[in-house]
Coordinates of C-alpha atoms in Angstrom, one line a residue:
Chain A
M650 CA 0.0 0.0 -0.1
L651 CA 1.1 3.4 -0.8
A652 CA -0.1 6.5 1.4
L653 CA 0.4 10.2 1.5
E654 CA -0.6 11.7 4.8
D655 CA -1.5 15.4 5.2
V656 CA 1.2 16.1 2.8
E657 CA 2.2 19.8 2.6
K658 CA 4.6 21.4 0.0
R659 CA 5.3 25.2 -0.5
Y660 CA 7.0 27.0 -3.1
G661 CA 7.3 30.5 -1.9
E662 CA 3.9 31.7 -1.6
V663 CA 2.5 28.9 -3.8
W664 CA 0.9 25.8 -2.2
A665 CA 1.6 23.1 -4.4
L666 CA 0.2 20.6 -2.0
A667 CA -2.3 21.7 0.6
G668 CA -2.5 19.0 3.1
L669 CA -3.1 16.0 0.7
S670 CA -4.0 12.7 2.0
L671 CA -4.3 9.6 -0.2
A672 CA -4.3 5.9 0.3
V673 CA -3.7 3.4 -2.7
P674 CA -4.1 -0.2 -1.9
S675 CA -1.8 -2.7 -3.3
G676 CA -2.0 -3.6 -6.7
E677 CA -4.4 -0.7 -7.6
L678 CA -4.0 1.5 -10.5
L679 CA -4.9 4.8 -9.6
A680 CA -5.4 7.7 -11.9
V681 CA -4.4 11.2 -10.4
L682 CA -6.5 13.7 -12.4
G683 CA -6.1 17.5 -12.2
P684 CA -5.4 20.5 -14.4
S685 CA -1.8 22.0 -14.6
G686 CA -0.8 23.6 -11.2
S687 CA -3.1 21.2 -9.3
G688 CA -0.3 19.7 -7.6
K689 CA -0.5 16.1 -9.4
S690 CA 3.0 16.0 -10.7
T691 CA 4.4 17.4 -7.2
A692 CA 2.4 14.6 -5.3
L693 CA 4.0 11.8 -7.8
R694 CA 7.4 13.6 -6.9
V695 CA 6.9 13.6 -3.4
V696 CA 6.3 9.9 -3.4
A697 CA 9.5 9.3 -5.7
G698 CA 11.4 11.3 -3.2
L699 CA 12.4 13.9 -5.9
E700 CA 10.9 16.5 -3.6
E701 CA 10.7 16.7 0.0
P702 CA 7.3 17.6 1.6
D703 CA 7.3 20.6 4.1
S704 CA 5.2 18.4 6.5
G705 CA 3.3 15.1 6.5
R706 CA 4.6 11.5 5.7
V707 CA 4.9 9.2 2.5
R708 CA 4.6 5.4 3.2
V709 CA 5.5 2.7 0.9
S710 CA 3.9 -0.8 2.1
G711 CA 3.8 0.5 5.7
R712 CA 7.2 1.9 5.8
D713 CA 7.7 5.5 6.3
V714 CA 9.7 6.6 3.5
T715 CA 9.9 10.5 4.2
G716 CA 13.3 11.9 4.0
T717 CA 14.8 8.7 2.3
A718 CA 16.9 8.9 -1.1
P719 CA 14.6 8.0 -4.1
G720 CA 16.4 5.1 -4.8
E721 CA 15.7 3.5 -1.3
R722 CA 12.0 3.9 -1.7
D723 CA 11.3 0.8 -3.9
V724 CA 9.5 2.9 -6.5
A725 CA 10.1 3.4 -10.2
M726 CA 8.9 6.1 -12.6
V727 CA 8.2 6.8 -16.1
F728 CA 8.5 10.5 -17.1
Q729 CA 6.6 12.2 -19.9
S730 CA 9.6 12.9 -21.7
F731 CA 10.8 8.9 -21.3
A732 CA 14.2 10.1 -20.1
L733 CA 15.7 7.6 -21.9
F734 CA 19.7 7.9 -21.6
P735 CA 21.0 8.8 -25.2
H736 CA 24.4 7.1 -25.0
L737 CA 23.1 3.7 -23.7
T738 CA 21.5 0.9 -25.7
V739 CA 18.1 -0.2 -24.9
A740 CA 19.4 -3.2 -22.9
E741 CA 21.6 -0.8 -20.7
N742 CA 18.7 1.5 -20.5
I743 CA 16.3 -1.2 -19.3
G744 CA 19.1 -2.6 -17.0
F745 CA 20.4 0.7 -15.5
G746 CA 18.7 0.3 -12.3
L747 CA 19.9 -3.3 -11.8
A748 CA 23.6 -2.3 -12.8
A749 CA 23.5 0.7 -10.3
R750 CA 22.3 -1.6 -7.6
R751 CA 24.8 -4.1 -8.4
A752 CA 22.6 -6.8 -9.5
P753 CA 24.5 -9.8 -10.7
A754 CA 25.2 -9.8 -14.4
A755 CA 23.3 -12.9 -15.1
E756 CA 20.3 -12.0 -13.0
R757 CA 20.6 -8.5 -14.9
E758 CA 20.4 -10.1 -18.4
R759 CA 17.9 -12.1 -17.5
R760 CA 15.4 -9.5 -16.1
V761 CA 16.5 -6.9 -19.0
R762 CA 15.2 -10.0 -21.4
E763 CA 11.9 -10.6 -19.5
A764 CA 11.1 -6.7 -19.3
A765 CA 12.0 -6.7 -23.0
E766 CA 9.8 -9.5 -23.8
A767 CA 6.6 -8.1 -21.7
L768 CA 6.8 -5.0 -23.8
D769 CA 7.6 -6.7 -27.3
I770 CA 10.8 -4.9 -27.9
E771 CA 13.4 -7.7 -27.8
G772 CA 14.4 -6.6 -31.3
T773 CA 15.4 -3.3 -30.2
L774 CA 18.0 -4.4 -27.5
D775 CA 21.1 -3.4 -29.1
R776 CA 20.0 -0.2 -30.5
R777 CA 20.2 3.5 -29.2
P778 CA 17.1 5.6 -28.2
A779 CA 17.7 8.0 -31.4
A780 CA 17.1 4.9 -33.5
L781 CA 13.4 4.3 -31.9
S782 CA 10.2 5.3 -32.7
G783 CA 8.0 7.1 -30.2
G784 CA 6.2 4.3 -29.4
E785 CA 9.3 2.2 -28.7
R786 CA 10.8 4.6 -26.4
Q787 CA 7.9 4.7 -24.5
R788 CA 8.1 1.0 -24.1
V789 CA 11.7 1.0 -23.3
A790 CA 10.9 3.5 -20.6
L791 CA 8.0 1.3 -19.2
A792 CA 10.4 -1.9 -19.7
R793 CA 13.0 0.0 -17.5
A794 CA 10.6 1.0 -14.8
L795 CA 9.5 -2.8 -14.5
A796 CA 12.8 -4.5 -14.7
G797 CA 13.4 -3.3 -11.2
R798 CA 10.3 -4.9 -9.9
P799 CA 9.2 -2.1 -7.9
R800 CA 6.5 -2.0 -5.3
V801 CA 5.0 1.1 -6.9
L802 CA 5.1 2.5 -10.2
L803 CA 4.6 6.1 -10.7
M804 CA 3.9 7.5 -14.1
D805 CA 3.7 11.1 -15.1
E806 CA 1.8 11.8 -18.0
P807 CA 3.5 9.0 -19.8
L808 CA 1.3 9.1 -23.0
S809 CA 1.4 12.9 -23.7
N810 CA 4.4 12.8 -26.1
L811 CA 2.7 9.9 -28.2
D812 CA 0.2 10.9 -31.2
A813 CA -3.4 9.6 -30.8
P814 CA -3.6 6.3 -32.2
L815 CA -0.5 5.1 -30.6
R816 CA -1.9 6.6 -27.3
E817 CA -4.8 4.1 -27.5
R818 CA -2.5 1.1 -27.8
A819 CA -0.1 2.1 -25.2
R820 CA -3.2 2.3 -23.0
A821 CA -4.1 -1.0 -23.4
E822 CA -0.5 -2.2 -22.8
I823 CA -0.5 -0.4 -19.7
R824 CA -3.6 -2.0 -18.4
R825 CA -2.4 -5.3 -19.5
L826 CA 1.0 -4.9 -17.7
H827 CA -0.7 -3.7 -14.6
R828 CA -2.9 -6.8 -14.5
E829 CA 0.0 -9.1 -15.3
T830 CA 2.6 -7.4 -12.6
G831 CA 0.1 -6.7 -10.0
T832 CA 2.1 -3.6 -9.5
T833 CA 0.7 -0.8 -7.7
V834 CA 0.4 2.2 -10.2
V835 CA 0.1 6.1 -9.6
Y836 CA -0.8 7.5 -13.0
V837 CA -0.8 11.0 -13.4
T838 CA -2.7 12.9 -16.2
H839 CA -4.5 16.0 -17.1
D840 CA -6.6 14.0 -19.6
Q841 CA -9.9 13.1 -18.1
S842 CA -10.6 10.6 -20.7
E843 CA -7.4 8.8 -20.1
A844 CA -8.0 8.9 -16.2
L845 CA -11.5 7.7 -16.6
S846 CA -10.3 4.7 -19.1
L847 CA -7.2 3.6 -17.2
G848 CA -8.0 4.5 -13.3
Q849 CA -9.6 1.6 -11.1
R850 CA -10.1 4.8 -8.9
V851 CA -9.6 8.2 -10.0
A852 CA -8.3 10.9 -7.8
V853 CA -9.1 14.5 -8.7
L854 CA -6.9 17.4 -7.6
E855 CA -7.3 20.8 -7.7
A856 CA -5.1 23.5 -6.1
G857 CA -2.9 20.9 -4.1
G858 CA -6.0 19.4 -2.7
L859 CA -8.1 16.2 -3.2
R860 CA -11.5 17.1 -4.4
Q861 CA -12.6 13.5 -4.8
I862 CA -11.4 9.8 -4.9
G863 CA -13.5 7.2 -6.3
G864 CA -14.3 4.8 -9.2
P865 CA -14.7 6.4 -12.8
E866 CA -18.4 6.1 -12.6
E867 CA -18.6 7.6 -9.2
V868 CA -16.5 10.4 -10.2
Y869 CA -18.2 11.0 -13.3
N870 CA -21.9 10.5 -12.2
K871 CA -21.5 11.5 -8.5
P872 CA -19.0 14.2 -8.5
A873 CA -18.4 15.5 -4.8
H874 CA -17.4 18.9 -5.8
A875 CA -18.6 21.3 -8.5
F876 CA -14.9 21.5 -9.8
V877 CA -15.0 17.7 -10.4
G878 CA -17.9 17.9 -12.4
A879 CA -16.7 20.9 -14.4
F880 CA -13.4 19.2 -15.0
V881 CA -14.4 15.3 -15.4
G882 CA -16.2 14.3 -18.7
S883 CA -16.3 15.6 -22.1
P884 CA -18.5 18.0 -22.2
P885 CA -18.2 18.9 -18.6
M886 CA -21.2 19.0 -16.7
N887 CA -23.4 22.0 -17.0
L888 CA -23.3 24.1 -13.9
V889 CA -26.1 26.8 -13.0
P890 CA -26.2 29.2 -10.2
A891 CA -29.9 28.9 -8.8
E892 CA -32.4 30.1 -6.1
V893 CA -34.5 27.6 -4.4
V894 CA -38.0 28.9 -4.9
D895 CA -41.3 26.8 -4.1
E896 CA -39.5 23.1 -4.4
K897 CA -37.9 24.5 -7.8
L898 CA -34.6 25.7 -8.9
R899 CA -34.6 29.0 -10.8
G900 CA -31.5 30.1 -12.8
A901 CA -31.0 32.7 -15.1
G902 CA -33.4 34.0 -17.4
D903 CA -36.3 31.1 -17.7
I904 CA -34.2 28.4 -16.3
V905 CA -36.3 26.2 -14.3
L906 CA -35.0 23.0 -12.7
P907 CA -36.4 20.3 -10.6
L908 CA -35.3 19.8 -7.2
P909 CA -34.0 16.5 -6.7
A910 CA -36.1 14.2 -4.5
G911 CA -34.6 14.2 -1.0
A912 CA -32.2 17.0 -1.6
G913 CA -31.3 18.9 1.5
V914 CA -30.6 22.2 0.6
G915 CA -30.0 22.9 4.3
G916 CA -31.9 26.2 4.7
R917 CA -29.8 27.6 1.6
D918 CA -31.7 29.9 -1.0
R919 CA -28.9 29.9 -3.6
V920 CA -27.0 26.6 -4.7
L921 CA -25.1 25.8 -7.6
A922 CA -27.1 23.2 -9.7
G923 CA -25.3 20.6 -12.1
F924 CA -26.4 18.1 -14.6
R925 CA -24.6 16.2 -17.3
A926 CA -25.3 17.0 -21.0
E927 CA -27.5 13.6 -21.2
G928 CA -29.7 14.8 -18.5
L929 CA -30.9 17.6 -20.4
R930 CA -34.0 16.5 -22.5
C931 CA -34.3 18.4 -25.7
L932 CA -37.6 19.0 -27.7
V933 CA -40.1 18.8 -25.0
A934 CA -43.6 20.5 -25.0
P935 CA -43.5 24.2 -24.4
G936 CA -44.5 24.8 -20.8
T937 CA -42.9 21.7 -19.4
G938 CA -39.2 23.0 -19.3
F939 CA -37.7 26.1 -20.5
A940 CA -36.7 27.8 -23.7
A941 CA -33.1 27.9 -24.9
C942 CA -31.4 29.2 -28.0
L943 CA -29.7 26.6 -30.1
D944 CA -26.4 28.2 -30.9
A945 CA -24.5 25.4 -32.7
V946 CA -24.5 22.0 -33.6
E947 CA -21.5 20.0 -33.0
R948 CA -21.1 16.7 -34.6
A949 CA -18.4 14.2 -33.4
G950 CA -19.1 11.0 -35.2
H951 CA -21.7 8.9 -33.7
E952 CA -22.8 11.8 -31.2
R953 CA -23.9 15.2 -31.4
L954 CA -24.0 18.1 -28.9
W955 CA -26.1 21.0 -28.6
Q956 CA -24.6 24.4 -27.5
L957 CA -27.5 26.1 -25.9
S958 CA -27.9 29.5 -24.2
V959 CA -30.3 31.2 -21.9
G960 CA -29.3 34.8 -21.6
A961 CA -25.6 34.5 -20.5
Q962 CA -25.6 31.2 -19.1
R963 CA -24.2 28.3 -21.6
L964 CA -25.5 24.8 -21.5
V965 CA -24.5 21.7 -23.4
A966 CA -27.1 18.9 -24.4
R967 CA -26.8 15.4 -25.8
P968 CA -30.0 15.2 -27.6
A969 CA -31.6 12.1 -28.8
I970 CA -30.6 10.8 -32.1
E971 CA -34.0 11.7 -33.9
A972 CA -34.0 15.4 -32.5
C973 CA -33.2 17.9 -35.2
G974 CA -32.6 21.4 -34.9
T975 CA -31.1 24.4 -36.7
P976 CA -28.9 26.8 -35.1
G977 CA -30.6 30.0 -34.3
E978 CA -34.0 28.6 -33.5
T979 CA -35.5 28.3 -29.9
V980 CA -35.8 25.0 -28.5
H981 CA -37.6 23.9 -25.2
V982 CA -35.7 21.7 -23.0
A983 CA -36.0 20.0 -19.7
V984 CA -33.9 18.6 -17.1
D985 CA -34.5 15.0 -15.4
R986 CA -35.0 15.3 -11.8
D987 CA -32.5 12.5 -11.3
A988 CA -29.9 14.3 -13.2
V989 CA -29.6 17.1 -11.0
R990 CA -26.7 17.4 -8.3
L991 CA -26.6 20.3 -6.1
F992 CA -23.3 22.0 -4.9
D993 CA -22.8 24.6 -2.3
P994 CA -22.4 27.7 -4.0
E995 CA -19.3 29.1 -2.0
S996 CA -17.4 25.9 -1.1
G997 CA -18.2 23.8 -4.2
L998 CA -19.0 20.9 -2.0
A999 CA -21.6 18.5 -3.1
L1000 CA -24.9 19.0 -0.9
Chain B
M705 CA 15.3 43.3 -49.3
R706 CA 18.7 44.4 -50.1
A707 CA 20.1 41.1 -49.1
R708 CA 17.6 39.3 -51.3
R709 CA 19.0 41.5 -54.1
L710 CA 22.6 40.7 -53.4
G711 CA 22.1 37.0 -53.3
E712 CA 22.7 34.9 -50.4
A713 CA 26.2 33.7 -51.3
T714 CA 27.1 37.6 -51.9
T715 CA 25.8 38.4 -48.6
A716 CA 27.4 35.6 -46.6
R717 CA 30.8 36.5 -48.4
L718 CA 30.6 40.1 -47.2
M719 CA 29.7 39.2 -43.6
V720 CA 32.7 36.7 -43.7
A721 CA 35.0 39.3 -45.1
P722 CA 36.2 41.0 -42.1
Y723 CA 37.2 37.9 -40.3
A724 CA 38.6 36.4 -43.6
I725 CA 40.8 39.6 -44.0
G726 CA 41.9 39.3 -40.3
T727 CA 42.6 35.5 -40.6
V728 CA 44.9 36.2 -43.3
L729 CA 46.6 39.2 -41.9
L730 CA 47.1 38.0 -38.3
L731 CA 47.6 34.3 -38.8
A732 CA 48.0 33.1 -42.6
L733 CA 50.7 35.6 -43.6
P734 CA 52.6 35.5 -40.2
A735 CA 52.6 31.9 -40.6
L736 CA 54.0 32.2 -44.2
V737 CA 56.6 34.8 -43.0
T738 CA 57.6 32.2 -40.0
L739 CA 57.9 29.3 -42.5
T740 CA 60.0 31.3 -44.9
L741 CA 62.4 32.8 -42.4
A742 CA 62.8 29.4 -41.0
L743 CA 64.8 28.8 -43.8
T744 CA 67.1 31.9 -43.4
E745 CA 69.5 33.3 -41.1
Y746 CA 68.3 36.6 -39.7
D747 CA 69.1 38.9 -37.0
L748 CA 66.3 41.5 -37.4
I749 CA 68.9 44.1 -38.4
T750 CA 70.6 42.7 -41.5
A751 CA 68.9 41.2 -44.5
P752 CA 68.0 37.5 -43.7
S753 CA 70.1 35.2 -45.9
F754 CA 69.1 31.7 -47.1
T755 CA 70.3 28.7 -45.3
G756 CA 67.9 25.8 -46.4
L757 CA 67.3 23.3 -43.8
S758 CA 70.3 23.9 -41.7
N759 CA 68.3 25.7 -38.6
F760 CA 66.4 22.6 -38.7
G761 CA 69.6 20.7 -38.3
D762 CA 70.9 22.9 -35.7
L763 CA 67.7 22.2 -33.7
L764 CA 68.6 18.4 -33.5
D765 CA 72.1 19.2 -32.0
D766 CA 70.6 21.9 -29.6
P767 CA 70.4 20.5 -26.1
A768 CA 68.3 23.4 -25.0
F769 CA 65.7 22.5 -27.6
G770 CA 65.5 19.0 -26.5
D771 CA 65.0 19.9 -22.8
A772 CA 62.5 22.6 -23.8
M773 CA 60.7 19.8 -25.7
V774 CA 60.5 17.6 -22.6
A775 CA 59.7 20.5 -20.4
T776 CA 56.9 21.7 -22.6
L777 CA 55.6 18.1 -22.8
V778 CA 55.9 17.7 -18.9
F779 CA 53.9 20.9 -18.6
L780 CA 51.4 19.9 -20.8
G781 CA 50.9 16.7 -19.2
F782 CA 50.2 18.2 -15.9
A783 CA 48.5 21.6 -16.9
V784 CA 46.0 20.6 -19.3
P785 CA 44.4 17.5 -17.4
L786 CA 44.3 20.1 -14.3
R787 CA 42.7 23.1 -16.4
V788 CA 40.0 20.7 -18.4
G789 CA 39.6 18.7 -14.9
G790 CA 39.2 22.0 -12.8
A791 CA 36.9 23.5 -15.5
L792 CA 34.7 20.4 -15.2
A793 CA 34.8 19.9 -11.4
L794 CA 33.9 23.8 -11.3
A795 CA 31.0 23.4 -13.8
L796 CA 29.7 20.2 -11.8
L797 CA 30.0 22.1 -8.6
L798 CA 28.4 25.4 -9.8
H799 CA 25.7 24.3 -12.4
R800 CA 22.9 24.1 -9.7
G801 CA 21.2 27.3 -8.6
F802 CA 22.1 28.2 -5.2
R803 CA 22.5 31.6 -3.3
F804 CA 25.3 33.7 -4.6
A805 CA 25.7 30.9 -7.5
G806 CA 26.2 33.8 -10.1
A807 CA 29.1 35.3 -7.7
H808 CA 30.8 32.0 -7.6
R809 CA 30.7 31.4 -11.1
T810 CA 31.9 35.0 -11.7
A811 CA 34.9 34.1 -9.3
A812 CA 35.7 31.0 -11.2
Y813 CA 35.8 32.8 -14.6
L814 CA 37.6 36.1 -13.3
P815 CA 41.1 35.0 -13.3
S816 CA 40.8 34.8 -17.2
V817 CA 40.2 38.2 -17.7
V818 CA 43.0 39.5 -15.3
P819 CA 46.1 39.9 -17.6
D820 CA 48.5 37.1 -17.5
V821 CA 51.4 39.6 -16.5
A822 CA 49.4 40.8 -13.4
I823 CA 48.8 37.3 -12.3
A824 CA 52.2 36.3 -12.7
L825 CA 53.5 39.4 -10.7
V826 CA 51.0 38.4 -7.8
W827 CA 52.5 34.7 -7.8
L828 CA 56.0 36.1 -7.8
F829 CA 55.1 37.7 -4.6
L830 CA 53.3 34.9 -3.3
A831 CA 55.9 32.4 -3.7
N832 CA 58.8 34.9 -2.7
P833 CA 61.0 32.4 -0.3
L834 CA 61.7 35.5 2.1
Y835 CA 58.3 37.3 2.8
G836 CA 55.8 35.6 0.4
P837 CA 52.7 34.4 2.1
I838 CA 53.0 30.8 0.6
P839 CA 56.3 30.0 2.4
I840 CA 55.1 31.9 5.4
L841 CA 51.9 30.1 5.7
F842 CA 53.7 26.7 5.3
G843 CA 55.9 27.9 8.2
A844 CA 53.1 28.8 10.5
V845 CA 51.6 25.3 10.3
G846 CA 55.2 23.8 10.8
L847 CA 55.6 22.5 7.3
P848 CA 58.7 23.1 5.6
A849 CA 58.2 25.7 2.7
P850 CA 58.0 24.4 -0.6
D851 CA 60.8 25.4 -3.1
L852 CA 58.7 26.7 -5.6
L853 CA 61.4 28.9 -7.3
T854 CA 64.7 27.3 -6.3
T855 CA 64.2 23.8 -7.5
G856 CA 63.3 22.3 -11.0
P857 CA 60.2 20.5 -10.3
G858 CA 59.0 23.1 -7.8
A859 CA 59.2 25.7 -10.5
V860 CA 57.6 23.6 -13.2
A861 CA 54.8 22.8 -10.3
L862 CA 54.5 26.7 -10.0
T863 CA 54.1 27.4 -13.4
V864 CA 51.6 24.7 -13.7
L865 CA 49.6 26.0 -10.8
I866 CA 49.7 29.5 -12.0
S867 CA 48.1 28.5 -15.7
A868 CA 45.7 26.6 -14.0
F869 CA 43.7 29.7 -13.0
A870 CA 43.3 30.3 -16.8
L871 CA 40.4 27.7 -17.1
G872 CA 37.8 30.5 -17.1
E873 CA 36.5 29.7 -20.6
G874 CA 36.6 26.1 -20.3
F875 CA 34.5 26.3 -17.2
I876 CA 32.0 28.5 -19.2
I877 CA 31.7 25.9 -21.9
A878 CA 31.5 22.9 -19.4
L879 CA 28.9 24.9 -17.5
A880 CA 26.6 25.6 -20.5
V881 CA 27.1 21.7 -21.6
R882 CA 26.1 20.6 -18.2
R883 CA 23.1 22.8 -17.8
E884 CA 22.0 21.6 -21.2
L885 CA 21.8 17.9 -19.8
P886 CA 18.0 17.1 -19.2
E887 CA 17.5 17.3 -15.5
E888 CA 14.9 14.2 -15.6
L889 CA 18.0 11.8 -16.7
Y890 CA 19.3 12.7 -13.3
E891 CA 16.0 12.4 -11.6
L892 CA 15.7 8.8 -13.0
A893 CA 18.9 8.1 -12.2
R894 CA 18.3 9.0 -8.5
V895 CA 15.0 7.0 -8.6
E896 CA 16.8 4.0 -10.1
G897 CA 19.2 4.0 -7.0
A898 CA 22.4 5.4 -8.8
S899 CA 24.9 6.8 -6.3
P900 CA 26.5 10.1 -7.2
L901 CA 29.7 8.5 -8.3
Y902 CA 27.8 5.8 -10.4
T903 CA 25.8 8.8 -12.1
F904 CA 28.7 10.6 -12.9
R905 CA 30.6 7.8 -14.4
R906 CA 27.8 6.5 -16.4
L907 CA 25.8 9.6 -17.1
T908 CA 27.7 13.0 -16.7
L909 CA 31.2 11.8 -18.0
P910 CA 29.9 10.0 -21.4
L911 CA 27.4 12.8 -21.8
M912 CA 30.0 15.3 -21.8
A913 CA 32.9 13.4 -23.4
P914 CA 32.9 15.3 -26.8
T915 CA 32.7 18.8 -25.1
L916 CA 35.7 17.5 -22.8
A917 CA 37.6 16.1 -25.9
L918 CA 37.2 19.5 -27.6
L919 CA 38.3 21.5 -24.4
T920 CA 41.4 19.4 -24.1
C921 CA 42.3 19.7 -27.8
R922 CA 42.0 23.5 -27.6
D923 CA 43.8 23.5 -24.2
V924 CA 46.9 21.9 -25.8
G925 CA 47.1 24.7 -28.2
L926 CA 46.6 27.3 -25.5
S927 CA 48.8 25.8 -23.2
L928 CA 51.7 27.0 -25.1
Q929 CA 50.6 30.4 -24.7
F930 CA 49.6 30.1 -20.9
A931 CA 53.3 28.7 -20.4
F932 CA 55.0 31.6 -21.6
V933 CA 54.2 34.7 -19.1
P934 CA 55.0 32.7 -15.9
A935 CA 57.8 31.1 -17.2
L936 CA 59.3 34.4 -18.4
L937 CA 58.2 36.5 -15.5
V938 CA 58.1 34.3 -12.4
T939 CA 60.5 31.7 -12.9
E940 CA 62.7 33.0 -15.7
G941 CA 63.0 29.9 -17.3
G942 CA 65.1 28.5 -14.5
P943 CA 66.2 27.3 -12.3
D944 CA 68.8 25.9 -14.8
R945 CA 66.4 25.8 -17.8
A946 CA 63.8 23.7 -15.9
T947 CA 60.7 26.2 -17.1
T948 CA 62.4 26.9 -20.4
F949 CA 59.4 25.8 -22.4
L950 CA 59.2 26.0 -26.2
P951 CA 57.7 29.3 -26.4
L952 CA 60.3 31.2 -23.9
L953 CA 63.0 29.4 -25.8
V954 CA 61.6 30.9 -29.2
Y955 CA 61.3 34.2 -27.5
R956 CA 64.8 34.1 -26.1
N957 CA 66.5 33.3 -29.5
A958 CA 64.6 35.7 -31.3
F959 CA 64.6 38.8 -29.1
E960 CA 67.5 38.0 -26.9
N961 CA 70.2 36.3 -28.8
G962 CA 69.1 37.8 -32.4
R963 CA 68.7 34.3 -33.8
Y964 CA 65.3 35.0 -35.8
G965 CA 65.5 32.4 -38.3
Y966 CA 66.5 29.6 -35.8
A967 CA 63.7 31.0 -33.7
S968 CA 61.2 30.5 -36.5
A969 CA 62.5 27.2 -37.2
M970 CA 61.6 26.0 -33.6
T971 CA 58.4 27.7 -34.0
V972 CA 57.7 25.7 -36.9
V973 CA 58.4 22.5 -35.1
T974 CA 56.4 23.4 -32.1
F975 CA 53.5 24.1 -34.5
A976 CA 54.1 20.8 -35.8
L977 CA 54.3 19.1 -32.3
T978 CA 51.0 20.8 -31.5
L979 CA 49.3 19.5 -34.5
L980 CA 50.5 16.0 -33.7
V981 CA 49.1 16.2 -30.3
V982 CA 45.7 17.6 -31.3
A983 CA 45.6 15.0 -34.3
A984 CA 46.2 12.1 -31.7
Q985 CA 43.2 13.3 -29.5
L986 CA 40.9 13.5 -32.5
R987 CA 41.8 9.9 -33.2
V988 CA 40.8 8.9 -29.6
L989 CA 37.9 11.0 -29.7
R990 CA 36.6 9.6 -33.0
R991 CA 37.1 6.1 -31.7
G992 CA 35.2 7.1 -28.7
R993 CA 32.3 8.5 -30.9
L994 CA 32.2 5.2 -32.8
A995 CA 31.9 3.4 -29.7
L996 CA 28.9 5.3 -29.0
D997 CA 27.0 4.9 -31.9

């Protein structure tokens, strides 16, 4: 198990990590998701020992490793840049850590070969990184990280340097390797679709703090914080500041939303209401919902998105397949009661 | 727009012209003159007279020349590794940002902009056996004062030491190259459990090897200049010719003994010697490169 306990890290006036606590059970693949500056990379570097926290502890398999050298933590790392040694062959790159730790030559050779086989790069062992394709480099970086059989594998945006089709394959590869090795993996990314597709659980970070940790579905469907709703999912969750009036929610203009069953607004008269694009029903009978202007229709292969506006409030809907609308026309939409999530307008926390 | 009309090649030639003219006037012509004068006898007063290769014949029989050659090679053998190694060591010490890093880097570079003569005079004072701080310091801690000016090896050591401070330019180059090496390689080495020594041996040294080889070649050429001023001013070529390096011997023959032709012949041989040393290094360097590819 890997644990961060109340870790704080400050750079001058900026809090990179503001009391972050995270526990990753052994064998889990945790995706750490956040925008740039959210502290996700700092968290990874603190686990690796490349940065020392100002306060808080880091534990690997129950052992407190805070303050120990990176090489003594039983972790391995894959960098976004892959960080391959340009003057060493692929085999030497993969065996670098084993050689640095003085593993016997025979053992080293066996494990380099195993790691290379696992990643299907045996054919490149004698080559130098300059002679490899982007995908091969990424595999070498992965093989090197796995060759030392670390307890925890840390990955910092490992697919950002690959182009889209390669990225899909590499995702599947990482999923397979994780299944086969059973290593605990912490996977940092700013790409929410990558986090949702890879992570057994997803931790969403903002401003150095944990906003939510949970399964991909939970994070998508039940955001614990307005930020999570706005950051996770494509398109992001619609967020509407609303007033609580007569068991209904009134937003800007004519927007009317149903108050979810059993929702405790706790005496608030203002809330932040969130709902996913698919929770917005399009083309309902006038009078049941509210009117919105259809600004644009976005097509992305199998699906369409409607960009709507009510005054200054913008909304995104994922209309049913038979719905057709022309940009510029006024459409009537309504929001499903079950789709609405409420957040505190000040703290952003789910109610 | 004007450059476009002139054509790229013409523009390039125009821009190179000042340097080309400088190279011809200050390097090629003097070299040619020296090569010609090496075949003459010339005292700088009467007209030179052609003597063919006799100057080179004399060189072979001149014990002073043989001694100077050996002394020069000994000087190179110590001074070049010391300077290149020193430049590398300083670059590795000072490449990180820390408080007053800039001041430290400036301090490392500064001796290179101080005129050789000023440095030589300071060392003459420092090493003075009667009142110099170095003998006094050694005496204060109960050690015998080093014979820097009175023994041959001491004087060679002193010239090597003086010239060692002229590593500013090598330091700047090594510093720039080290700062260009991606930090992530070093972070990865740390995560993979590599010790600082292992990282230096397996990472820094091979990645900087081409630079170091280049610096070494350059330093061999420059060493002959660096050796001149301290040998002339501090040790005066002595004691007993111990620090009469080739450039000093050339100078003495040309301007003190009035044998300009003979001195030119020496210069030609010195030049050939430098070429030989640099060529040998380039060979080693190329083999190293091949091993890399």
